[in-house]
Coordinates of C-alpha atoms in Angstrom, one line a residue:
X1 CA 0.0 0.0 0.0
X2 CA 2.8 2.8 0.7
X3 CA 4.0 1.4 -2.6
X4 CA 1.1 2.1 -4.4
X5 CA 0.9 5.9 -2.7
X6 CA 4.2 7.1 -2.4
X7 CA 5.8 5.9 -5.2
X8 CA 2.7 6.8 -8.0
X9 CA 0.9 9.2 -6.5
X10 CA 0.3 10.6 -9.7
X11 CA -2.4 8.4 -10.0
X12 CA -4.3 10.5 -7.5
X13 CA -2.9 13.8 -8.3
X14 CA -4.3 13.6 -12.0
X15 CA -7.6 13.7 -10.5
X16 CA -7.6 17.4 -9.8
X17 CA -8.9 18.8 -13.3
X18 CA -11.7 15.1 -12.7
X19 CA -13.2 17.1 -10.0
X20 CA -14.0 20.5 -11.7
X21 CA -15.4 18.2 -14.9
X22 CA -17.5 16.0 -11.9
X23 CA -18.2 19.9 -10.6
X24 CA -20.0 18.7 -7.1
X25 CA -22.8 20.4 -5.6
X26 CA -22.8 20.9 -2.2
X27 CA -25.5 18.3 -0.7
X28 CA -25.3 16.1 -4.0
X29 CA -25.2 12.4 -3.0
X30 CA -22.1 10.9 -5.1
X31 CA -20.3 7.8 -5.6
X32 CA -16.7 7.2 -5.7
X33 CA -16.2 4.3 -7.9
X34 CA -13.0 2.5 -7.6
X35 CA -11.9 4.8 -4.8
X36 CA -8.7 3.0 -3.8
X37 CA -7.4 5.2 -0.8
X38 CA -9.8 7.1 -0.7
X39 CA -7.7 11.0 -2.1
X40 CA -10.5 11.2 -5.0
X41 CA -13.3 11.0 -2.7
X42 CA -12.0 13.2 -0.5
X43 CA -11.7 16.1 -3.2
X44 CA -15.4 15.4 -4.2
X45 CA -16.3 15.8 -0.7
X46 CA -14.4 19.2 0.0
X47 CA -16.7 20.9 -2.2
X48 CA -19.9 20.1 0.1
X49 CA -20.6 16.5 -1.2
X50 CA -22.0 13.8 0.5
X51 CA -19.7 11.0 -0.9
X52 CA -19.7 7.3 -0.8
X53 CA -16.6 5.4 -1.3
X54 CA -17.0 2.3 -3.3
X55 CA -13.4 -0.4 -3.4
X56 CA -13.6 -4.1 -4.3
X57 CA -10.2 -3.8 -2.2
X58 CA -10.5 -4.5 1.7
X59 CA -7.5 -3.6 2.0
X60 CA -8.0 0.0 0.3
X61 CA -11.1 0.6 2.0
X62 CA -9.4 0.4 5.4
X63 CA -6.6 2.8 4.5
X64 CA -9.2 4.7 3.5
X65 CA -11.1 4.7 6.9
X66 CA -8.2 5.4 8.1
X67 CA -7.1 8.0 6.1
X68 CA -10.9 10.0 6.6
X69 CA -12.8 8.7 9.3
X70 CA -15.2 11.5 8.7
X71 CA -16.0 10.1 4.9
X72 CA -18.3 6.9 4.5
X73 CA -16.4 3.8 2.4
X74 CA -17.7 0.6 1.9
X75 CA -16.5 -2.5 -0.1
X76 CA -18.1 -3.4 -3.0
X77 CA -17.6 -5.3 -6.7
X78 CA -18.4 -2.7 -9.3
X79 CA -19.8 -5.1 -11.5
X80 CA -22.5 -5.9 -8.8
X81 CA -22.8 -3.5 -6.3
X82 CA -26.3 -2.0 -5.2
X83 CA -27.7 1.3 -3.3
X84 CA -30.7 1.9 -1.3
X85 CA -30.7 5.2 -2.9
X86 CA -30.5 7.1 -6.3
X87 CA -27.8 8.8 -6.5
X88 CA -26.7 12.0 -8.1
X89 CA -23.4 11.6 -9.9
X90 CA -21.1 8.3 -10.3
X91 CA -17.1 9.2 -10.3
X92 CA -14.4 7.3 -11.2
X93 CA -10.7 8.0 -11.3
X94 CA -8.2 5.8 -12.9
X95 CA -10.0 2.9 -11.9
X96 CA -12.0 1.7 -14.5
X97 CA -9.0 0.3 -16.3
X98 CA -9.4 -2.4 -13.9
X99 CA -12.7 -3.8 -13.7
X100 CA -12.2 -6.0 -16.9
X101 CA -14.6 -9.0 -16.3
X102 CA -17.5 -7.3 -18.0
X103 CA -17.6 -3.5 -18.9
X104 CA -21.2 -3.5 -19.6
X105 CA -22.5 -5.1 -15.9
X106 CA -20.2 -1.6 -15.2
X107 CA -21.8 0.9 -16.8
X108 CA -25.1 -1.1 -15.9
X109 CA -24.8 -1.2 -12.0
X110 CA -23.5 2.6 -12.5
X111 CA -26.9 3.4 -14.6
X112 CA -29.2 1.7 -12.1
X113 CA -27.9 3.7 -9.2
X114 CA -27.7 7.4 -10.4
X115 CA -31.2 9.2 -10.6
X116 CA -32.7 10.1 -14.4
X117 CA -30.1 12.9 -15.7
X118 CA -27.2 12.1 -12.8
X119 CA -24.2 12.6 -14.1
X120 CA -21.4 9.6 -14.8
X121 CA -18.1 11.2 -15.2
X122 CA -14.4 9.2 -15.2
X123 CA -11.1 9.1 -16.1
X124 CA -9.1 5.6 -17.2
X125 CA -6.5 4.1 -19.7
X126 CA -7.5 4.7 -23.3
X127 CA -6.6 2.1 -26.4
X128 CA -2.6 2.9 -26.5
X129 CA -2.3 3.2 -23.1
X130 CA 1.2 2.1 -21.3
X131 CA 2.0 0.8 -25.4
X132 CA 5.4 0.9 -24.9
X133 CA 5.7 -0.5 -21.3
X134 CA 3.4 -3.3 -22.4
X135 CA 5.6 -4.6 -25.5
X136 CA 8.6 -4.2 -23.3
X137 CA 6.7 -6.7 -20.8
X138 CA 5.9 -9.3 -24.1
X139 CA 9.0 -8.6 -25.8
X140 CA 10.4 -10.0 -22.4
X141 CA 8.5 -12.5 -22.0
X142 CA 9.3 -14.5 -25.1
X143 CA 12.6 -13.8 -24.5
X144 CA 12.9 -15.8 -21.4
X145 CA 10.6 -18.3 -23.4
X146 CA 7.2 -17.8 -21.0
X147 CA 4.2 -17.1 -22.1
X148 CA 2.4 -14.1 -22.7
X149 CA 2.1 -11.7 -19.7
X150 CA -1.4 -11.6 -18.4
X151 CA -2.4 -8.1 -18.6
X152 CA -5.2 -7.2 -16.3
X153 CA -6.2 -3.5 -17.8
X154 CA -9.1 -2.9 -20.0
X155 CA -8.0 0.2 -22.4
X156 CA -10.6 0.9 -24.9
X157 CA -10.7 3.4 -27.9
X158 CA -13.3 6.3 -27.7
X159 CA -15.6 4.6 -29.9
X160 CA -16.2 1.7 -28.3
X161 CA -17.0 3.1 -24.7
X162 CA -19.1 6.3 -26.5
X163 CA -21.1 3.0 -27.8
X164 CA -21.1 1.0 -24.5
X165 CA -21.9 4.3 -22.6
X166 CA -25.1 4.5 -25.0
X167 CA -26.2 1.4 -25.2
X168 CA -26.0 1.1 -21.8
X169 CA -28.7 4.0 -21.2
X170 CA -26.5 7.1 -21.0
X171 CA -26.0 10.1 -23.6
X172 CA -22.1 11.2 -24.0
X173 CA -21.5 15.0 -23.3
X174 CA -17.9 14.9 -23.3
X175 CA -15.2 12.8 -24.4
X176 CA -11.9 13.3 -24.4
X177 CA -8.6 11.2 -26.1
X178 CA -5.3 12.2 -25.1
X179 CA -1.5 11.3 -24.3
X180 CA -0.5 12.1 -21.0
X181 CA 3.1 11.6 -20.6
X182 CA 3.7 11.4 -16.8
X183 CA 6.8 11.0 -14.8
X184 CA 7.3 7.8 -12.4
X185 CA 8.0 10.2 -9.8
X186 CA 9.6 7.9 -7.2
X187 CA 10.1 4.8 -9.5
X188 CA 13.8 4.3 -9.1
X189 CA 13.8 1.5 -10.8
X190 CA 11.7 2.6 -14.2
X191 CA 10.2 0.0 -15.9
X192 CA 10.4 -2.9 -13.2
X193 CA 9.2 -0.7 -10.9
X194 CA 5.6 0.1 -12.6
X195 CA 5.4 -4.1 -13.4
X196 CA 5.9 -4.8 -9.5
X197 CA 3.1 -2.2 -8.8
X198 CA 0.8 -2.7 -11.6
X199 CA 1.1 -6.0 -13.1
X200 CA 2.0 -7.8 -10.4
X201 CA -0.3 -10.6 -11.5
X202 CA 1.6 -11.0 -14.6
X203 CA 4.5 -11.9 -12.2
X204 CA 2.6 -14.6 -10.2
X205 CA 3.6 -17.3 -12.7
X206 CA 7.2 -16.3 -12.9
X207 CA 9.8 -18.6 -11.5
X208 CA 11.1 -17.0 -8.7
X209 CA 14.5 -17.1 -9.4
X210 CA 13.7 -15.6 -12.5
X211 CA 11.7 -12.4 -11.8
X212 CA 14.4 -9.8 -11.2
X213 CA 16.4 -10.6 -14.3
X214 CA 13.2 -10.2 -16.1
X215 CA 12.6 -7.0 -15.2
X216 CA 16.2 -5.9 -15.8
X217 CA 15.3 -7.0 -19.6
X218 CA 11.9 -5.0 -19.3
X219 CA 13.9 -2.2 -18.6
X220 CA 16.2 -2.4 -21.1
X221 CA 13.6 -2.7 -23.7
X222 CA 11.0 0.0 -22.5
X223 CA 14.4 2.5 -22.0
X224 CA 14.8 4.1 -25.1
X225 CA 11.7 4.8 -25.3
X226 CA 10.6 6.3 -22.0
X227 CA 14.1 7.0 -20.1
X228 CA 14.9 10.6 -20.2
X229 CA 17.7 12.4 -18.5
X230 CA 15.3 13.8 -15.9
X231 CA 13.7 10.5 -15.2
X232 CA 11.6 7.6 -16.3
X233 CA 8.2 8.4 -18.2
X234 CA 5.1 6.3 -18.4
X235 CA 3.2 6.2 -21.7
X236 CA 0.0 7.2 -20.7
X237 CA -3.2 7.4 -22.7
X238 CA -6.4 8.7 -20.9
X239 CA -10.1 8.7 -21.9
X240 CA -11.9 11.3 -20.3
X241 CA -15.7 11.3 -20.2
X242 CA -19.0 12.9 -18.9
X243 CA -22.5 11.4 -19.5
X244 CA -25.8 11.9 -18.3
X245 CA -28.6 8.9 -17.5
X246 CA -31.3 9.3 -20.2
X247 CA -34.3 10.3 -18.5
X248 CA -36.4 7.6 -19.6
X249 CA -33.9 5.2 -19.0
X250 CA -35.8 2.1 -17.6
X251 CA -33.4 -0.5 -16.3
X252 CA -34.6 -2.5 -13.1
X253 CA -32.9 -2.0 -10.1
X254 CA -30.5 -4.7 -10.0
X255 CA -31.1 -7.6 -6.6
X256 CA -29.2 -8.2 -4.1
X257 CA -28.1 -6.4 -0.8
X258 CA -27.1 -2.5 -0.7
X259 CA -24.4 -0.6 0.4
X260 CA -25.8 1.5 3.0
X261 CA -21.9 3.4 2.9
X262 CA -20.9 2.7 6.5
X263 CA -17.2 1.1 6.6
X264 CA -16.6 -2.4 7.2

């Protein structure tokens, strides 16, 4: 966990210019989807929101407890989660990436809980996102004859989530494309570094004895490409969007029990 928030903060401080696109209300009722440690929600709540932190992470909910014991977190799968309550905006920060099982049951659970016209706005990893990290990672791979990394991000093009965003009930305001070349602040270690954080799964599999001379090869390969003189670069791609819930959107509140947002 300090890992995670010391070492790529950036992950959190990118969501600045999220919150004026989210532009709370105070006393709107809002959901922080993916919240991880909880810095988003705590941005949406400074400007008067009431905020519910949503992690499929125990762990990240704790820290976030932790963190603001005056916020309300709970844990919950974003794929299924439910609310006793309409809600009037859905946020997510960098976190959609990650919820790969089924992008539509997403966008679904996120549709059922916001009132007619709430507002669904996010930020996560667009096609081309972390390109040049990821052939590094494949290119790597083969070379030490194992099989393809398993990559657990979900980057789609604009396109394709303007569609699933529609036929999922919502209408598309804004959408936005864009490279965002950002600097591994605290990385020291570049390329291997950002694997150990964020593809640690792909890792699981690797012999043991094999892991750290792995990454030296990652890092050789993903070098010339995002190494500068001032420091190591991530290739990042972000998709930017705002929607609103169609008015006569008619999708059945989805069973099962609901978060009432106290913390575990």
């Amino acid at each position: 966990m300090t890992t995670y928030d010391s070492a790529f903060g950036y992950v959190s401080a990118h969501g600045a210019p999220l919150v004026d696109l989210l532009d709370p209300q105070p006393g709107e009722k809002i959901i922080d989807l993916g919240c991880g440690t909880g810095t988003f929600t705590a941005e949406i709540a400074e400007r008067g929101a009431e905020v519910l932190g949503i992690d499929a992470a125990p762990e990240m909910i704790a820290q976030a407890t932790a963190l603001y014991p005056g916020l309300s977190f709970a844990v919950g799968d974003a794929h299924t989660f439910t609310t006793a309550m309409p809600y009037d905006a859905v946020a997510s920060n960098a976190a959609l990436h990650w919820m790969t099982r089924d992008p539509d049951a997403v966008i679904a659970q996120v549709h059922a809980a916001l009132r007619p016209g709430g507002r669904f706005v996010g930020e996560l990893g667009g096609a081309g996102n972390c390109a040049e990290l990821i052939v590094a990672m494949q290119t790597a791979w083969r070379v030490f004859g194992l099989g393809e990394p398993d990559l657990p991000w979900y980057f789609p093009s604009p396109a394709e989530y303007a569609t699933r965003l529609e036929d999922g009930g919502f209408t598309v305001r804004l959408l936005e494309h864009a490279d965002r070349p950002t600097r591994m602040v605290e990385g020291p270690d570049g390329a291997a570094d950002w694997v150990r954080v964020y593809a640690r799964s792909a890792l699981a599999d690797v012999p043991p004895e094999m892991v750290e001379p792995l990454l030296e090869r990652v890092n050789e390969l993903a070098a010339p490409a995002l190494r500068r003189e001032s420091g190591w670069v991530a290739d990042y791609v972000r998709l930017r969007f705002a929607a609103v819930r169609k008015p006569d959107g008619t999708a059945p509140m989805p069973e099962g029990p609901p978060l009432n947002g106290s913390a575990p």
